[in-house]
Short mmCIF file of C-alpha atoms in Angstrom, two decimals:
data_model
loop_
_atom_site.label_atom_id
_atom_site.label_comp_id
_atom_site.label_asym_id
_atom_site.label_seq_id
_atom_site.Cartn_x
_atom_site.Cartn_y
_atom_site.Cartn_z
CA MET A 1 49.90 41.50 -22.46
CA ALA A 2 53.22 42.00 -24.19
CA ASP A 3 51.90 40.79 -27.51
CA VAL A 4 49.33 43.50 -28.04
CA ALA A 5 51.32 44.89 -30.91
CA THR A 6 51.46 41.59 -32.76
CA THR A 7 47.78 40.87 -32.34
CA ASP A 8 46.95 44.02 -34.27
CA THR A 9 48.82 42.92 -37.38
CA THR A 10 46.22 40.89 -39.18
CA THR A 11 48.05 40.95 -42.49
CA THR A 12 49.92 37.64 -42.45
CA ALA A 13 47.85 34.52 -42.31
CA GLY A 14 48.59 32.09 -39.49
CA THR A 15 50.00 34.57 -36.99
CA ASP A 16 46.60 35.62 -35.82
CA ASP A 17 45.30 32.17 -34.96
CA LEU A 18 43.74 32.18 -31.53
CA VAL A 19 43.20 28.44 -31.17
CA VAL A 20 45.45 25.94 -32.86
CA LEU A 21 45.04 22.14 -32.71
CA THR A 22 47.82 20.08 -34.21
CA GLY A 23 47.68 16.33 -34.71
CA VAL A 24 45.17 15.80 -31.86
CA ASN A 25 44.23 12.26 -31.06
CA LYS A 26 41.93 10.96 -28.40
CA HIS A 27 40.54 7.55 -27.47
CA PHE A 28 37.63 6.49 -25.31
CA GLY A 29 38.77 2.96 -24.62
CA ALA A 30 38.89 1.25 -28.02
CA LEU A 31 37.00 4.07 -29.70
CA HIS A 32 39.23 6.53 -31.53
CA VAL A 33 37.08 9.63 -31.11
CA LEU A 34 39.49 12.23 -32.47
CA GLN A 35 41.83 11.22 -35.25
CA ASP A 36 44.70 13.54 -36.23
CA ILE A 37 42.75 16.72 -35.91
CA ASP A 38 44.43 19.83 -37.30
CA LEU A 39 42.48 23.01 -36.88
CA GLU A 40 43.32 26.71 -36.71
CA ILE A 41 40.76 29.23 -35.55
CA ALA A 42 41.52 32.86 -36.32
CA ARG A 43 40.75 35.76 -34.01
CA GLY A 44 37.18 36.90 -34.61
CA GLU A 45 36.32 33.82 -36.63
CA VAL A 46 33.08 31.92 -36.10
CA VAL A 47 33.57 28.22 -36.73
CA VAL A 48 30.52 25.94 -36.76
CA VAL A 49 31.16 22.26 -36.31
CA ILE A 50 28.52 19.90 -37.63
CA GLY A 51 28.31 16.16 -38.20
CA PRO A 52 26.41 13.09 -37.16
CA SER A 53 26.14 11.96 -33.53
CA GLY A 54 29.26 10.30 -32.24
CA SER A 55 31.48 12.02 -34.83
CA GLY A 56 33.58 13.60 -32.06
CA LYS A 57 32.43 17.22 -32.47
CA SER A 58 31.50 17.71 -28.79
CA THR A 59 34.71 16.05 -27.66
CA LEU A 60 36.67 18.36 -29.98
CA CYS A 61 34.96 21.36 -28.47
CA ARG A 62 35.67 20.18 -24.90
CA THR A 63 39.37 19.53 -25.52
CA ILE A 64 39.88 23.26 -26.19
CA ASN A 65 39.47 24.11 -22.52
CA ARG A 66 40.76 20.69 -21.45
CA LEU A 67 37.49 19.38 -19.97
CA GLU A 68 38.62 16.40 -22.08
CA THR A 69 42.31 15.53 -22.09
CA ILE A 70 43.96 14.44 -25.29
CA ASP A 71 46.23 11.45 -25.92
CA SER A 72 48.61 13.10 -28.36
CA GLY A 73 49.06 16.28 -30.37
CA SER A 74 48.98 19.82 -29.12
CA ILE A 75 46.47 22.54 -28.48
CA THR A 76 47.42 26.20 -28.03
CA VAL A 77 45.16 29.09 -27.04
CA ASP A 78 46.53 32.52 -27.88
CA GLY A 79 49.96 31.03 -28.47
CA ARG A 80 50.18 29.22 -25.16
CA PRO A 81 49.93 25.42 -24.99
CA LEU A 82 47.21 24.10 -22.64
CA PRO A 83 48.86 23.56 -19.22
CA ALA A 84 48.28 20.49 -17.08
CA GLU A 85 45.54 20.45 -14.43
CA GLY A 86 46.17 23.12 -11.77
CA LYS A 87 46.21 26.91 -11.19
CA GLU A 88 47.71 27.59 -14.61
CA LEU A 89 44.96 25.71 -16.38
CA ALA A 90 42.32 27.40 -14.25
CA ARG A 91 43.70 30.79 -15.39
CA LEU A 92 43.50 29.71 -19.04
CA ARG A 93 39.95 28.40 -18.62
CA ALA A 94 38.88 31.81 -17.40
CA GLU A 95 39.85 33.10 -20.89
CA VAL A 96 37.84 30.45 -22.68
CA GLY A 97 34.08 30.75 -22.23
CA MET A 98 31.98 27.63 -22.40
CA VAL A 99 28.28 27.13 -22.92
CA PHE A 100 26.85 23.61 -22.35
CA GLN A 101 23.99 21.72 -23.83
CA SER A 102 22.42 21.33 -20.38
CA PHE A 103 23.13 24.93 -19.31
CA ASN A 104 24.73 23.90 -16.02
CA LEU A 105 23.76 27.05 -14.18
CA PHE A 106 24.65 26.84 -10.46
CA ALA A 107 21.38 25.53 -9.08
CA HIS A 108 21.85 26.96 -5.58
CA LYS A 109 22.59 30.51 -6.71
CA THR A 110 20.40 33.23 -8.22
CA VAL A 111 20.73 34.23 -11.82
CA LEU A 112 22.61 37.37 -10.82
CA GLU A 113 24.93 35.42 -8.51
CA ASN A 114 25.66 32.92 -11.32
CA VAL A 115 27.03 35.78 -13.43
CA VAL A 116 28.76 37.52 -10.51
CA MET A 117 30.52 34.49 -9.01
CA GLY A 118 33.25 33.94 -11.61
CA GLN A 119 34.16 37.65 -11.68
CA VAL A 120 34.46 37.90 -7.90
CA LYS A 121 36.03 34.53 -7.14
CA VAL A 122 38.25 34.08 -10.17
CA ARG A 123 38.94 37.57 -11.48
CA ARG A 124 38.86 39.14 -7.97
CA THR A 125 36.63 41.96 -9.26
CA ALA A 126 35.04 44.17 -6.61
CA ARG A 127 31.47 42.96 -5.87
CA ALA A 128 29.65 46.18 -6.84
CA GLN A 129 31.49 46.37 -10.13
CA ALA A 130 30.80 42.68 -10.82
CA GLU A 131 27.08 43.10 -10.12
CA ALA A 132 26.85 46.12 -12.41
CA LYS A 133 28.52 44.21 -15.19
CA ALA A 134 26.34 41.16 -14.58
CA ARG A 135 23.19 43.29 -14.86
CA THR A 136 24.40 44.85 -18.08
CA LEU A 137 25.11 41.44 -19.55
CA LEU A 138 21.77 40.00 -18.36
CA ASP A 139 20.04 42.94 -20.01
CA ARG A 140 22.05 42.39 -23.17
CA VAL A 141 20.87 38.75 -23.46
CA GLY A 142 17.30 39.79 -22.52
CA VAL A 143 16.91 38.24 -19.05
CA GLY A 144 17.61 41.31 -16.91
CA ALA A 145 14.22 41.01 -15.26
CA GLN A 146 15.01 37.51 -13.98
CA ALA A 147 18.17 38.48 -12.09
CA ASP A 148 16.90 37.52 -8.66
CA LYS A 149 15.29 34.21 -9.59
CA TYR A 150 16.84 30.78 -9.29
CA PRO A 151 17.76 28.88 -12.44
CA ALA A 152 15.01 26.30 -11.94
CA GLN A 153 12.42 29.09 -12.19
CA LEU A 154 13.51 30.03 -15.71
CA SER A 155 12.68 28.49 -19.08
CA GLY A 156 15.40 26.56 -20.91
CA GLY A 157 15.96 29.39 -23.36
CA GLN A 158 16.31 31.92 -20.54
CA GLN A 159 18.67 29.59 -18.64
CA GLN A 160 20.88 29.21 -21.66
CA ARG A 161 21.01 32.96 -22.20
CA VAL A 162 22.06 33.38 -18.54
CA ALA A 163 24.75 30.76 -19.16
CA ILE A 164 26.01 32.83 -22.11
CA ALA A 165 26.04 35.95 -19.90
CA ARG A 166 27.92 34.03 -17.20
CA ALA A 167 30.59 33.04 -19.69
CA LEU A 168 30.80 36.55 -21.20
CA ALA A 169 31.27 38.06 -17.71
CA MET A 170 34.83 36.61 -17.76
CA ASP A 171 35.72 38.61 -20.88
CA PRO A 172 36.75 35.42 -22.69
CA LYS A 173 38.99 35.49 -25.77
CA VAL A 174 37.02 32.69 -27.33
CA MET A 175 33.59 31.14 -26.66
CA LEU A 176 32.86 27.45 -27.00
CA PHE A 177 29.31 26.35 -27.54
CA ASP A 178 28.62 22.66 -27.10
CA GLU A 179 25.21 22.03 -28.72
CA PRO A 180 23.69 25.04 -26.96
CA THR A 181 20.20 24.56 -28.38
CA SER A 182 19.90 20.78 -28.38
CA ALA A 183 18.08 20.64 -25.04
CA LEU A 184 15.64 23.43 -25.87
CA ASP A 185 12.04 23.45 -26.95
CA PRO A 186 11.75 24.56 -30.61
CA GLU A 187 10.22 27.93 -29.82
CA MET A 188 13.13 28.82 -27.51
CA ILE A 189 15.90 27.96 -29.90
CA ASN A 190 15.68 31.24 -31.79
CA GLU A 191 16.07 33.48 -28.73
CA VAL A 192 19.40 31.74 -27.94
CA LEU A 193 20.61 31.73 -31.55
CA GLU A 194 19.77 35.43 -31.80
CA VAL A 195 22.09 36.18 -28.84
CA MET A 196 24.78 34.08 -30.46
CA ARG A 197 24.29 35.86 -33.83
CA GLN A 198 24.70 39.15 -32.10
CA LEU A 199 27.85 37.95 -30.35
CA ALA A 200 29.29 36.80 -33.71
CA ALA A 201 28.43 40.15 -35.25
CA ASP A 202 30.30 41.85 -32.40
CA GLY A 203 33.46 40.04 -33.43
CA MET A 204 33.67 37.30 -30.78
CA THR A 205 35.74 34.27 -31.69
CA MET A 206 33.40 31.33 -31.50
CA VAL A 207 33.43 27.57 -31.89
CA VAL A 208 29.90 26.29 -32.15
CA VAL A 209 28.93 22.63 -32.18
CA THR A 210 25.35 22.53 -33.38
CA HIS A 211 22.65 20.90 -35.46
CA GLU A 212 21.17 24.26 -36.42
CA MET A 213 22.01 24.51 -40.11
CA GLY A 214 20.27 27.86 -40.38
CA PHE A 215 22.65 29.31 -37.80
CA ALA A 216 25.62 27.73 -39.66
CA ARG A 217 24.52 29.35 -42.89
CA SER A 218 23.88 32.79 -41.48
CA ALA A 219 26.54 33.29 -38.81
CA ALA A 220 29.50 31.03 -39.59
CA ASN A 221 32.65 32.11 -41.33
CA ARG A 222 33.55 28.49 -41.80
CA VAL A 223 31.76 25.20 -41.50
CA ILE A 224 33.61 22.11 -40.33
CA PHE A 225 32.08 18.75 -41.09
CA MET A 226 33.17 15.91 -38.86
CA ALA A 227 32.49 12.20 -39.14
CA ASP A 228 34.03 9.23 -37.32
CA GLY A 229 36.53 11.38 -35.41
CA ARG A 230 37.91 13.18 -38.45
CA ILE A 231 37.44 16.53 -40.07
CA VAL A 232 36.07 15.36 -43.41
CA GLU A 233 35.42 18.67 -45.00
CA GLN A 234 35.67 22.40 -44.25
CA ASN A 235 34.51 25.32 -46.28
CA THR A 236 32.52 28.53 -46.21
CA PRO A 237 28.85 27.89 -45.37
CA ASP A 238 27.72 28.82 -48.82
CA ALA A 239 30.08 26.50 -50.59
CA PHE A 240 29.52 23.67 -48.11
CA PHE A 241 25.76 23.72 -48.17
CA THR A 242 25.38 24.21 -51.89
CA ALA A 243 28.17 21.96 -53.13
CA PRO A 244 29.57 19.56 -50.56
CA ARG A 245 32.57 17.73 -51.92
CA SER A 246 32.70 14.54 -49.89
CA ASP A 247 30.16 11.75 -50.17
CA ARG A 248 29.95 11.62 -46.39
CA ALA A 249 28.83 15.28 -46.25
CA LYS A 250 26.43 14.86 -49.18
CA ASP A 251 24.85 11.91 -47.42
CA PHE A 252 24.59 13.84 -44.11
CA LEU A 253 23.10 16.90 -45.75
CA SER A 254 20.59 14.89 -47.78
CA LYS A 255 19.33 13.27 -44.58
CA ILE A 256 18.95 16.42 -42.52
CA LEU A 257 17.54 18.62 -45.28
CA HIS A 258 14.86 16.12 -46.25
CA HIS A 259 12.62 16.12 -43.18
CA MET B 1 15.14 4.85 41.23
CA ASN B 2 16.45 7.17 43.87
CA VAL B 3 20.02 6.24 43.18
CA LEU B 4 20.35 9.72 41.77
CA PHE B 5 19.28 11.41 44.95
CA THR B 6 21.46 9.67 47.49
CA ASP B 7 24.90 10.81 48.62
CA ASP B 8 26.87 12.73 45.95
CA ASN B 9 25.38 10.77 43.15
CA PHE B 10 23.63 13.70 41.48
CA THR B 11 26.88 15.65 41.22
CA LEU B 12 28.58 12.51 39.89
CA PHE B 13 25.83 11.99 37.32
CA ARG B 14 25.72 15.64 36.27
CA ASP B 15 29.50 15.76 35.78
CA GLY B 16 29.42 12.47 33.83
CA PHE B 17 26.57 13.74 31.67
CA LEU B 18 28.37 16.97 30.90
CA ARG B 19 31.56 15.08 30.09
CA THR B 20 29.69 12.89 27.61
CA VAL B 21 28.20 16.04 26.00
CA GLU B 22 31.68 17.57 25.87
CA LEU B 23 33.23 14.43 24.40
CA THR B 24 30.47 14.14 21.79
CA ALA B 25 30.58 17.80 20.83
CA LEU B 26 34.36 18.04 20.50
CA SER B 27 34.92 14.72 18.72
CA GLY B 28 31.85 15.45 16.58
CA LEU B 29 33.36 18.77 15.51
CA LEU B 30 36.70 17.11 14.79
CA ALA B 31 34.94 14.34 12.83
CA LEU B 32 32.98 16.84 10.71
CA VAL B 33 36.00 19.00 9.82
CA LEU B 34 38.27 16.00 9.21
CA GLY B 35 35.57 14.06 7.40
CA VAL B 36 34.88 16.87 4.89
CA LEU B 37 38.65 17.29 4.38
CA LEU B 38 39.07 13.56 3.78
CA ALA B 39 36.17 13.57 1.30
CA ALA B 40 37.88 16.44 -0.54
CA PHE B 41 41.05 14.33 -0.60
CA ARG B 42 39.21 11.36 -1.98
CA VAL B 43 37.78 13.28 -4.93
CA SER B 44 40.85 15.45 -5.52
CA PRO B 45 42.92 15.17 -8.72
CA VAL B 46 46.11 14.60 -6.65
CA PRO B 47 46.85 10.88 -6.33
CA PRO B 48 48.76 11.00 -2.97
CA LEU B 49 45.80 12.79 -1.34
CA ARG B 50 43.36 10.28 -2.81
CA ILE B 51 45.49 7.40 -1.52
CA PHE B 52 45.75 9.01 1.95
CA GLY B 53 41.95 9.42 2.16
CA THR B 54 41.26 5.93 0.91
CA VAL B 55 43.68 4.32 3.37
CA TRP B 56 42.34 6.38 6.33
CA VAL B 57 38.73 5.41 5.55
CA ASN B 58 39.45 1.75 4.92
CA VAL B 59 41.58 1.23 7.99
CA LEU B 60 39.54 3.18 10.55
CA ARG B 61 36.06 2.30 9.23
CA ASN B 62 36.85 -1.39 9.12
CA THR B 63 38.51 -1.91 12.53
CA PRO B 64 36.93 -1.81 16.03
CA LEU B 65 36.93 1.55 17.77
CA VAL B 66 38.29 -0.11 20.95
CA LEU B 67 41.39 -1.09 19.00
CA LEU B 68 41.97 2.53 18.03
CA PHE B 69 41.50 3.58 21.67
CA PHE B 70 44.19 1.07 22.71
CA ALA B 71 46.56 2.32 20.02
CA VAL B 72 46.00 6.02 20.99
CA VAL B 73 45.82 5.70 24.78
CA PHE B 74 48.68 3.25 25.23
CA GLY B 75 50.59 3.73 21.95
CA LEU B 76 51.03 7.50 21.80
CA PRO B 77 52.57 7.87 25.30
CA LYS B 78 55.18 5.28 24.27
CA ILE B 79 56.41 7.62 21.58
CA GLY B 80 56.41 10.56 23.97
CA VAL B 81 52.98 12.01 23.15
CA ASP B 82 50.88 12.34 26.30
CA LEU B 83 47.86 14.54 25.98
CA GLY B 84 45.73 13.16 28.75
CA TYR B 85 42.82 10.72 28.63
CA PHE B 86 40.20 13.21 27.58
CA THR B 87 42.16 14.55 24.58
CA PHE B 88 43.08 10.96 23.62
CA ALA B 89 39.39 10.03 23.68
CA VAL B 90 38.44 13.05 21.50
CA LEU B 91 41.20 12.12 19.00
CA ALA B 92 40.21 8.46 18.81
CA LEU B 93 36.46 9.18 18.52
CA GLY B 94 36.99 12.04 16.06
CA CYS B 95 39.40 10.18 13.75
CA TYR B 96 37.21 7.06 13.74
CA THR B 97 33.95 8.95 13.04
CA ALA B 98 35.66 11.11 10.40
CA SER B 99 35.93 8.02 8.19
CA PHE B 100 32.13 7.63 8.23
CA VAL B 101 31.56 11.35 7.70
CA CYS B 102 33.96 11.21 4.75
CA GLU B 103 32.00 8.52 3.00
CA THR B 104 28.68 10.26 3.59
CA VAL B 105 30.04 13.54 2.22
CA ARG B 106 31.55 11.75 -0.73
CA SER B 107 28.24 10.10 -1.57
CA GLY B 108 26.67 13.58 -1.31
CA ILE B 109 29.26 14.99 -3.71
CA ASN B 110 28.39 12.21 -6.14
CA THR B 111 24.72 13.28 -6.22
CA VAL B 112 25.63 16.69 -7.62
CA PRO B 113 25.47 16.57 -11.43
CA LEU B 114 28.94 16.52 -13.06
CA GLY B 115 27.91 19.52 -15.20
CA GLN B 116 27.95 21.75 -12.15
CA ALA B 117 31.63 21.07 -11.53
CA GLU B 118 32.41 21.33 -15.24
CA ALA B 119 30.74 24.73 -15.40
CA ALA B 120 32.70 25.90 -12.37
CA ARG B 121 35.98 24.69 -13.82
CA SER B 122 35.25 26.22 -17.19
CA LEU B 123 34.89 29.59 -15.42
CA GLY B 124 38.44 29.15 -14.17
CA MET B 125 37.71 28.05 -10.62
CA THR B 126 40.35 25.91 -8.96
CA PHE B 127 39.52 22.47 -7.58
CA ALA B 128 39.16 23.85 -4.08
CA GLN B 129 36.85 26.66 -5.24
CA THR B 130 34.76 24.30 -7.31
CA LEU B 131 34.25 22.09 -4.33
CA ARG B 132 33.70 24.81 -1.76
CA LEU B 133 31.52 27.20 -3.78
CA VAL B 134 29.57 24.92 -6.10
CA VAL B 135 29.62 21.23 -5.19
CA LEU B 136 29.61 21.03 -1.37
CA PRO B 137 26.77 23.58 -0.92
CA GLN B 138 24.62 21.46 -3.22
CA ALA B 139 25.69 18.21 -1.55
CA THR B 140 24.75 19.42 1.93
CA ARG B 141 21.06 18.65 1.63
CA THR B 142 21.59 14.95 0.93
CA VAL B 143 24.34 14.75 3.55
CA VAL B 144 22.47 16.24 6.53
CA SER B 145 20.24 13.29 7.44
CA PRO B 146 22.88 10.53 7.41
CA THR B 147 25.32 12.83 9.24
CA GLY B 148 22.77 13.04 12.09
CA SER B 149 22.82 9.28 12.32
CA ILE B 150 26.63 9.25 12.43
CA LEU B 151 26.66 11.74 15.31
CA ILE B 152 24.10 9.68 17.24
CA ALA B 153 26.34 6.65 16.77
CA LEU B 154 29.26 8.80 17.96
CA THR B 155 27.37 9.70 21.15
CA LYS B 156 26.92 6.03 22.01
CA ASN B 157 30.46 5.17 20.94
CA SER B 158 31.73 7.79 23.38
CA ALA B 159 30.91 5.22 26.15
CA ILE B 160 34.11 3.46 25.17
CA ALA B 161 36.01 6.48 26.48
CA GLY B 162 34.63 5.55 29.92
CA ALA B 163 36.63 2.33 29.76
CA PHE B 164 39.74 4.44 29.22
CA ASN B 165 39.71 6.61 32.34
CA ASN B 166 37.08 9.17 31.40
CA ALA B 167 34.47 10.01 34.01
CA GLU B 168 31.57 10.28 31.59
CA LEU B 169 28.19 8.50 31.73
CA TYR B 170 29.65 5.01 31.24
CA GLY B 171 32.18 5.80 33.95
CA VAL B 172 29.32 6.82 36.28
CA MET B 173 27.63 3.50 35.50
CA LYS B 174 30.79 1.59 36.45
CA THR B 175 31.10 3.48 39.76
CA TRP B 176 27.43 2.92 40.69
CA ASN B 177 27.72 -0.73 39.77
CA GLU B 178 30.74 -1.12 42.03
CA LEU B 179 28.82 0.58 44.83
CA GLY B 180 26.16 -2.11 44.46
CA TYR B 181 23.13 -0.13 43.34
CA LYS B 182 20.26 -1.96 41.62
CA ILE B 183 21.07 -2.65 37.98
CA PHE B 184 17.70 -1.42 36.61
CA ALA B 185 17.95 1.89 38.44
CA ILE B 186 21.43 2.40 36.99
CA PHE B 187 20.23 1.44 33.51
CA PHE B 188 17.34 3.86 33.73
CA TRP B 189 19.38 6.95 34.60
CA ILE B 190 22.31 6.22 32.31
CA ALA B 191 20.06 5.42 29.36
CA LEU B 192 18.10 8.59 30.05
CA GLY B 193 21.34 10.58 29.94
CA TYR B 194 22.21 9.23 26.50
CA LEU B 195 18.65 9.62 25.20
CA VAL B 196 18.60 13.32 26.09
CA ILE B 197 21.76 13.85 23.98
CA THR B 198 20.69 11.70 21.01
CA PHE B 199 17.18 13.19 20.87
CA ALA B 200 18.73 16.64 20.94
CA ILE B 201 20.92 15.69 17.94
CA SER B 202 17.91 14.25 16.12
CA ALA B 203 15.98 17.42 16.65
CA LEU B 204 18.85 19.62 15.53
CA PHE B 205 19.27 17.67 12.29
CA ARG B 206 15.57 17.56 11.57
CA PHE B 207 15.57 21.31 11.92
CA LEU B 208 18.55 21.64 9.55
CA GLU B 209 16.93 19.33 7.07
CA ASN B 210 13.70 21.38 7.01
CA ARG B 211 15.59 24.62 6.69
CA LEU B 212 17.65 23.41 3.77
CA ALA B 213 14.50 22.05 2.10
CA VAL B 214 12.97 25.48 2.11
CA ALA B 215 16.13 27.23 0.91
CA ARG B 216 15.85 25.78 -2.58
#
């Protein structure tokens, strides 16, 4: 951590960008899913990515920890370009927390073990210390009482909060949320969003792909609107939701706000 | 039926039976270790390892075991490697069976949802950790039952070792046949010997299957 001094100087814009994507392109066969994406995410910023299905927003999110590779362009996290597959990439992924639409808790491990595992196996934290931290985190997301159950015994909302705790246990620099509430029953969405709001308020850098416009309005510093593999528009949530500039965004908002 | 109780036949049979058990156990162990390793190779992100695993499986799974025995027992001594008939038999049986174990384990790996591996990788686990800590433990349940079948096949395949100077059950059969005992009596005792081993394997794997079913 030689750059501690520089990270404290928040005065000049651009130097404090935690995640930077430059000219990123990606194809799935003939489909050009990401087209010349340029995006800078500042330390402590909460960026919400919205857009119609198939617009590339999930793919964008997954490229940041290289679960999806890119065809051209560059991505840096905390000033370091994403390394190729291997130990170096594994180290970087430990710094980037990820929460999936389908939770992906380890089905053969208890809730506690899910949160302990990364700390012990990746960070080499002592077991007792890892367990104590896991319990604190589970309490923080409101599922402390479920620590000894298996994921399948929990509701979707509880599972997703455990998944958030599991990612937080690694002390990530940035958290990626890939449609974290899309697989949840309506009454469970809020308990997850509440945890995320709290996290945002605590200053976590977050990239959130979501269809929850309420969350975008209340928690985002910036809204990014994507369509057909491009960033069509980005603005503060207030400006974006009250006065979208592009026709594509106007069309999208009119559809989702009219049901 | 009293072939077994004349002359030294009981000692001969007992030693043959134990040798078959020994062959099956050792080559089975080799096949399991090697098979899991090969499966890991075949799903690894490193192309040379993938190629190695694929070639191994496709060559050994698709050629007769006897051919491999010939290559090992007569080929290796030619290049100065002489480990004795028993070790040769363990090697041939183990390497051959490993290719079947590999494919079973690989199919088990494919039953584990991709999201499990993605979650492990996103926590910063390496490929080996992801496989060992997250994917393989969840693949075990589906792999247990077919692995039992493979080890039963291995037990019977071990008879081929008898044709290459190993005094196991098939070797006992050959000796008795040469001594002119009645064919049905020979069949009865030799078959019984194999059945004891294969039933034991069946029972062991049924036990494992039940235990793993509870543990979820």
